[in-house]
Structures are given as C-alpha cells and as structure tokens.
Tab-separated table of C-alpha atoms and ligand atoms in Angstrom:
chain	number	residue	atom	x	y	z
A	1	PRO	CA	87.051	122.246	114.349
A	2	TYR	CA	87.279	119.994	111.310
A	3	THR	CA	88.500	116.444	111.798
A	4	HIS	CA	91.563	115.235	109.968
A	5	ALA	CA	89.328	113.354	107.503
A	6	GLU	CA	87.259	116.495	106.888
A	7	LEU	CA	90.435	118.503	106.221
A	8	MET	CA	91.572	115.868	103.725
A	9	ALA	CA	88.273	116.257	101.868
A	10	LYS	CA	88.585	120.071	101.925
A	11	VAL	CA	92.102	119.886	100.447
A	12	ALA	CA	91.048	117.314	97.840
A	13	ALA	CA	88.182	119.588	96.744
A	14	GLN	CA	90.600	122.475	96.056
A	15	LEU	CA	93.297	120.648	94.102
A	16	THR	CA	93.888	118.386	91.122
A	17	ASP	CA	94.374	114.780	92.098
A	18	SER	CA	98.127	114.885	91.483
A	19	ARG	CA	98.536	117.994	93.646
A	20	TYR	CA	96.392	116.393	96.357
A	21	GLN	CA	98.551	113.251	96.267
A	22	HIS	CA	101.615	115.485	96.703
A	23	CYS	CA	99.966	116.963	99.818
A	24	LEU	CA	99.408	113.480	101.241
A	25	ARG	CA	103.065	112.583	100.638
A	26	VAL	CA	104.184	115.821	102.290
A	27	GLU	CA	101.877	115.008	105.216
A	28	GLN	CA	103.496	111.589	105.663
A	29	THR	CA	107.052	112.873	105.197
A	30	ALA	CA	106.386	115.682	107.695
A	31	ARG	CA	105.023	113.157	110.207
A	32	GLU	CA	108.230	111.121	109.916
A	33	LEU	CA	110.519	114.162	110.178
A	34	ALA	CA	108.562	115.283	113.257
A	35	GLN	CA	109.029	111.915	114.946
A	36	ALA	CA	112.759	112.082	114.244
A	37	ASN	CA	113.091	115.659	115.499
A	38	GLY	CA	110.975	115.777	118.651
A	39	VAL	CA	108.071	117.727	117.152
A	40	ASP	CA	104.354	116.879	117.549
A	41	PRO	CA	103.665	114.565	114.572
A	42	GLU	CA	99.969	115.521	114.381
A	43	LEU	CA	100.775	119.229	114.006
A	44	ALA	CA	103.333	118.355	111.332
A	45	ALA	CA	100.820	116.133	109.550
A	46	ILE	CA	98.145	118.850	109.448
A	47	ALA	CA	100.621	121.515	108.305
A	48	GLY	CA	101.966	119.156	105.635
A	49	LEU	CA	98.482	118.258	104.408
A	50	LEU	CA	97.476	121.932	104.166
A	51	HIS	CA	100.719	123.481	102.868
A	52	ASP	CA	99.538	123.776	99.215
A	53	TYR	CA	95.826	124.294	100.027
A	54	ALA	CA	95.763	127.601	98.100
A	55	LYS	CA	98.036	126.576	95.214
A	56	GLN	CA	95.288	126.581	92.593
A	57	ARG	CA	93.552	129.864	93.459
A	58	SER	CA	93.436	132.710	90.975
A	59	ASP	CA	95.948	135.556	90.960
A	60	GLU	CA	93.017	137.891	91.605
A	61	THR	CA	92.222	136.089	94.869
A	62	PHE	CA	95.780	136.547	96.109
A	63	ILE	CA	96.009	140.190	94.970
A	64	ASN	CA	92.802	141.006	96.865
A	65	LEU	CA	94.079	139.303	100.027
A	66	ILE	CA	97.410	141.133	99.861
A	67	LYS	CA	95.521	144.418	99.675
A	68	THR	CA	92.790	143.725	102.242
A	69	ARG	CA	94.820	141.889	104.911
A	70	GLY	CA	97.673	144.360	105.125
A	71	LEU	CA	100.303	141.994	103.751
A	72	ASP	CA	103.687	143.141	102.389
A	73	PRO	CA	102.855	145.242	99.275
A	74	ALA	CA	106.087	144.018	97.637
A	75	LEU	CA	104.284	140.675	97.303
A	76	LEU	CA	102.350	142.231	94.408
A	77	ASN	CA	105.527	142.043	92.301
A	78	TYR	CA	105.618	138.230	92.548
A	79	GLY	CA	103.259	135.434	91.595
A	80	ASN	CA	101.639	132.168	92.578
A	81	GLY	CA	104.955	130.524	93.547
A	82	VAL	CA	105.468	133.032	96.350
A	83	TRP	CA	101.782	133.774	97.073
A	84	HIS	CA	100.296	130.330	97.635
A	85	GLY	CA	102.074	129.879	100.962
A	86	VAL	CA	102.594	133.402	102.302
A	87	VAL	CA	99.117	134.574	101.278
A	88	GLY	CA	97.453	131.148	101.166
A	89	ALA	CA	97.636	130.896	104.959
A	90	GLU	CA	94.921	133.584	105.054
A	91	LEU	CA	92.534	131.233	103.234
A	92	ILE	CA	93.317	128.445	105.696
A	93	LYS	CA	92.198	130.761	108.509
A	94	THR	CA	89.062	131.978	106.747
A	95	GLU	CA	87.902	128.750	105.136
A	96	LEU	CA	89.231	126.022	107.401
A	97	HIS	CA	89.062	127.918	110.712
A	98	ILE	CA	92.571	126.947	111.679
A	99	TYR	CA	94.164	129.622	113.840
A	100	ASN	CA	97.115	127.677	115.270
A	101	GLU	CA	99.978	130.062	114.487
A	102	ASP	CA	102.543	127.247	114.423
A	103	ILE	CA	100.604	125.555	111.615
A	104	LEU	CA	99.880	128.818	109.784
A	105	ASN	CA	103.522	129.878	109.974
A	106	ALA	CA	104.709	126.549	108.624
A	107	VAL	CA	102.397	127.063	105.624
A	108	ARG	CA	103.487	130.709	105.212
A	109	LEU	CA	107.160	129.793	105.230
A	110	HIS	CA	107.018	126.572	103.210
A	111	THR	CA	108.297	128.112	99.945
A	112	VAL	CA	110.462	131.113	100.851
A	113	GLY	CA	111.521	130.139	104.380
A	114	ALA	CA	112.602	132.771	106.901
A	115	PRO	CA	115.779	133.726	108.763
A	116	TYR	CA	114.272	132.155	111.898
A	117	MET	CA	112.123	129.083	111.328
A	118	PRO	CA	110.573	127.080	114.158
A	119	LYS	CA	111.257	123.345	113.865
A	120	LEU	CA	107.715	122.687	112.595
A	121	ALA	CA	108.263	125.156	109.743
A	122	GLN	CA	111.637	123.567	108.937
A	123	ILE	CA	109.908	120.179	108.783
A	124	VAL	CA	107.204	121.252	106.310
A	125	PHE	CA	109.788	123.146	104.236
A	126	MET	CA	111.905	119.978	103.997
A	127	ALA	CA	109.002	117.541	103.547
A	128	ASP	CA	107.849	119.528	100.499
A	129	PHE	CA	111.357	119.309	99.031
A	130	ILE	CA	112.111	115.618	99.634
A	131	GLU	CA	108.711	113.832	99.551
A	132	PRO	CA	109.078	110.450	97.805
A	133	ASN	CA	107.971	111.621	94.337
A	134	ARG	CA	110.505	114.470	94.080
A	135	ASN	CA	113.191	113.495	91.582
A	136	PHE	CA	115.375	116.498	90.749
A	137	PRO	CA	119.174	116.098	90.625
A	138	GLY	CA	120.404	116.265	94.199
A	139	VAL	CA	117.226	115.063	95.893
A	140	ASP	CA	118.897	111.930	97.272
A	141	GLU	CA	121.671	114.021	98.775
A	142	ALA	CA	119.011	116.363	100.201
A	143	ARG	CA	117.281	113.350	101.821
A	144	GLN	CA	120.524	112.096	103.351
A	145	VAL	CA	121.540	115.531	104.625
A	146	THR	CA	118.066	116.093	106.135
A	147	ALA	CA	118.097	112.691	107.849
A	148	LYS	CA	121.299	113.706	109.611
A	149	SER	CA	120.317	117.290	110.405
A	150	LEU	CA	117.110	119.185	109.742
A	151	ALA	CA	118.973	122.518	109.739
A	152	ALA	CA	121.511	121.181	107.245
A	153	GLY	CA	118.579	120.202	105.032
A	154	VAL	CA	117.158	123.724	105.205
A	155	ARG	CA	120.572	125.078	104.236
A	156	TYR	CA	120.793	122.658	101.323
A	157	GLN	CA	117.333	123.552	100.030
A	158	ILE	CA	117.669	127.322	100.189
A	159	GLN	CA	120.968	127.148	98.297
A	160	HIS	CA	119.286	124.971	95.685
A	161	THR	CA	116.307	127.350	95.404
A	162	LEU	CA	118.421	130.474	95.020
A	163	ASN	CA	120.590	128.765	92.385
A	164	TYR	CA	117.450	127.651	90.547
A	165	LEU	CA	115.851	131.115	90.565
A	166	ILE	CA	119.018	132.794	89.335
A	167	ALA	CA	119.618	130.158	86.657
A	168	LYS	CA	116.061	130.754	85.407
A	169	GLY	CA	116.350	134.533	85.549
A	170	GLN	CA	113.498	134.721	88.068
A	171	PRO	CA	113.139	137.614	90.531
A	172	VAL	CA	114.033	136.711	94.111
A	173	TYR	CA	111.524	137.732	96.790
A	174	PRO	CA	113.529	139.614	99.439
A	175	ARG	CA	112.614	137.143	102.166
A	176	THR	CA	113.947	134.254	100.052
A	177	LEU	CA	117.264	136.108	99.932
A	178	ALA	CA	117.098	136.867	103.677
A	179	THR	CA	116.527	133.133	104.289
A	180	TYR	CA	119.561	132.328	102.169
A	181	ASN	CA	121.768	134.838	103.974
A	182	ALA	CA	120.668	133.714	107.426
A	183	TRP	CA	121.050	129.971	106.822
A	184	VAL	CA	124.045	129.872	104.488
A	185	GLY	CA	126.019	132.844	105.705
A	186	GLY	CA	128.931	131.975	107.906
A	187	VAL	CA	132.154	133.894	108.172
A	188	GLY	CA	131.721	136.768	105.778
B	201	DGI	O1	104.214	124.338	95.754
B	201	DGI	P1	105.278	123.341	95.373
B	201	DGI	O2	105.406	123.204	93.879
B	201	DGI	O3	105.105	122.029	96.027
B	201	DGI	O4	106.695	123.903	95.882
B	201	DGI	P2	107.132	125.298	96.540
B	201	DGI	O5	105.986	125.893	97.262
B	201	DGI	O6	108.339	125.027	97.351
B	201	DGI	O7	107.614	126.232	95.322
B	201	DGI	C1	106.779	126.890	94.427
B	201	DGI	C2	107.601	127.725	93.452
B	201	DGI	O8	107.995	128.948	94.038
B	201	DGI	C3	108.875	127.088	92.920
B	201	DGI	O9	108.749	126.939	91.511
B	201	DGI	C4	109.970	128.093	93.183
B	201	DGI	C5	109.213	129.350	93.435
B	201	DGI	N1	109.896	130.342	94.306
B	201	DGI	C6	110.429	130.141	95.538
B	201	DGI	N2	111.008	131.276	95.998
B	201	DGI	C7	110.817	132.217	95.042
B	201	DGI	C8	110.106	131.629	93.967
B	201	DGI	N3	109.783	132.302	92.838
B	201	DGI	C9	110.175	133.589	92.747
B	201	DGI	N4	109.909	134.275	91.640
B	201	DGI	N5	110.868	134.212	93.738
B	201	DGI	C10	111.210	133.584	94.904
B	201	DGI	O10	111.842	134.192	95.778
B	202	FE	FE1	104.009	124.981	97.736
B	203	FE	FE1	109.196	123.976	98.925
B	204	FE	FE1	104.197	121.539	97.917
C-alpha cells in the first residue's frame, strides 16, 4: 500500500495546485470532524485527501468507466460534478489500490450524498462544504451547525445544494433528490 506521503504526491500529480490545496484543507477538516465525532481520524484524512482525486479527468474517461464497470446508466445524463466522486472512486481502486469500502464510499458520496451515509461519509461530505477557504453566503452558519451536529450539517448542505441546482436550472441527479428527501423530510 502507498504511504500517506505517497498518496499526497499521487493527488498532487493529478490536480492543479489550487485544487490540491483544497484537498489538503478537506483532509485537515475531515480529521478534526472525525476527532469530534468518534471516527478514525486517519481514515477520514485519507478519504478527505482523495475525495477530488478524479476531478480533472476527461468526460471520456468517466463515460468509459460508467459503461465498463456496470455503473448506473442514468449517470450518462450528468457531468463532471456528479461523476468525479461517484465514478472517480473506480480510479482510486485501479490507480491507488485502495479497496477500503468505507473510504471509497465516502468519496462516492461526497457530492450527492445518500439516504444512508456512514459517519465517515458524512464527515467528508461536510469537510468539503466547510473547509476554511469556502466563502459562500451561509458557510459560517453551516460551520456552526456542523460543530453542534454532524447530521444537522448534512441536512443544511443538501438543502443548500438542491436550492443551488434549482436556482441555476441544473438537472438533479436522482440520488441527490433521494438524499434531500431522506435527510430533510420529516412529517409529510
Ligand atoms: O468538487 P468540489 O467542487 O469540491 O465540490 P462537490 O464535489 O461537492 O460539487 C461539485 C459540483 O457538483 C457542484 O458544482 C454541484 C454539483 N452537483 C451536485 N449535485 C448535483 C450536481 N450537479 C448536477 N447537475 N446534479 C446534481 O444532482
Ligand atoms: Fe468534489
Ligand atoms: Fe461537496
Ligand atoms: Fe472537493
């Protein structure tokens, strides 16, 4: 297996410097959220470091993986935003030889979430949203909510994401909507 330092070099080689720096901030934020939530900080750090590993691959790469690895064909109707996590996890297996399903799932779910998310996946999802350089309106509230309750943070983020996609007229991947319904839905 690659050492942590070797994985850092692998990630750096795949990404622009600013995207790599984002990955390092997500790694550190995930480590802190793990410590606060009783999750293994090293697993969180690795998942955080790797979450955007595939972000700068070509559309063609993702389309081929969707077809050859038996992934949801509906993915073909979306783009890099949805693909780099859900499909990108395949490249982490093949190229980095990481087969820990907890790590791979956290990468897969980091953008669109899922109705059920293990704590590690919730941590990477939130670390990506609130890492120190994020500065969208509401990010400070998101940080405060997440510090009090990881699940409340997930709820906050998925509401924000759905609002953003609709405001922009973007198509919503069905699992993004399922995440929203599962985490936000209460009494109907
Ligand atoms: O990779 P990052 O920029 O750090 O952040 P991210 O992985 O959370 O989000 C990547 C993009 O994916 C973001 O611009 C929003 C977009 N996205 C998330 N869910 C959906 C989506 N785009 C579409 N079209 N549909 C979705 O359901
Ligand atoms: Fe991402
Ligand atoms: Fe995200
Ligand atoms: Fe990210």
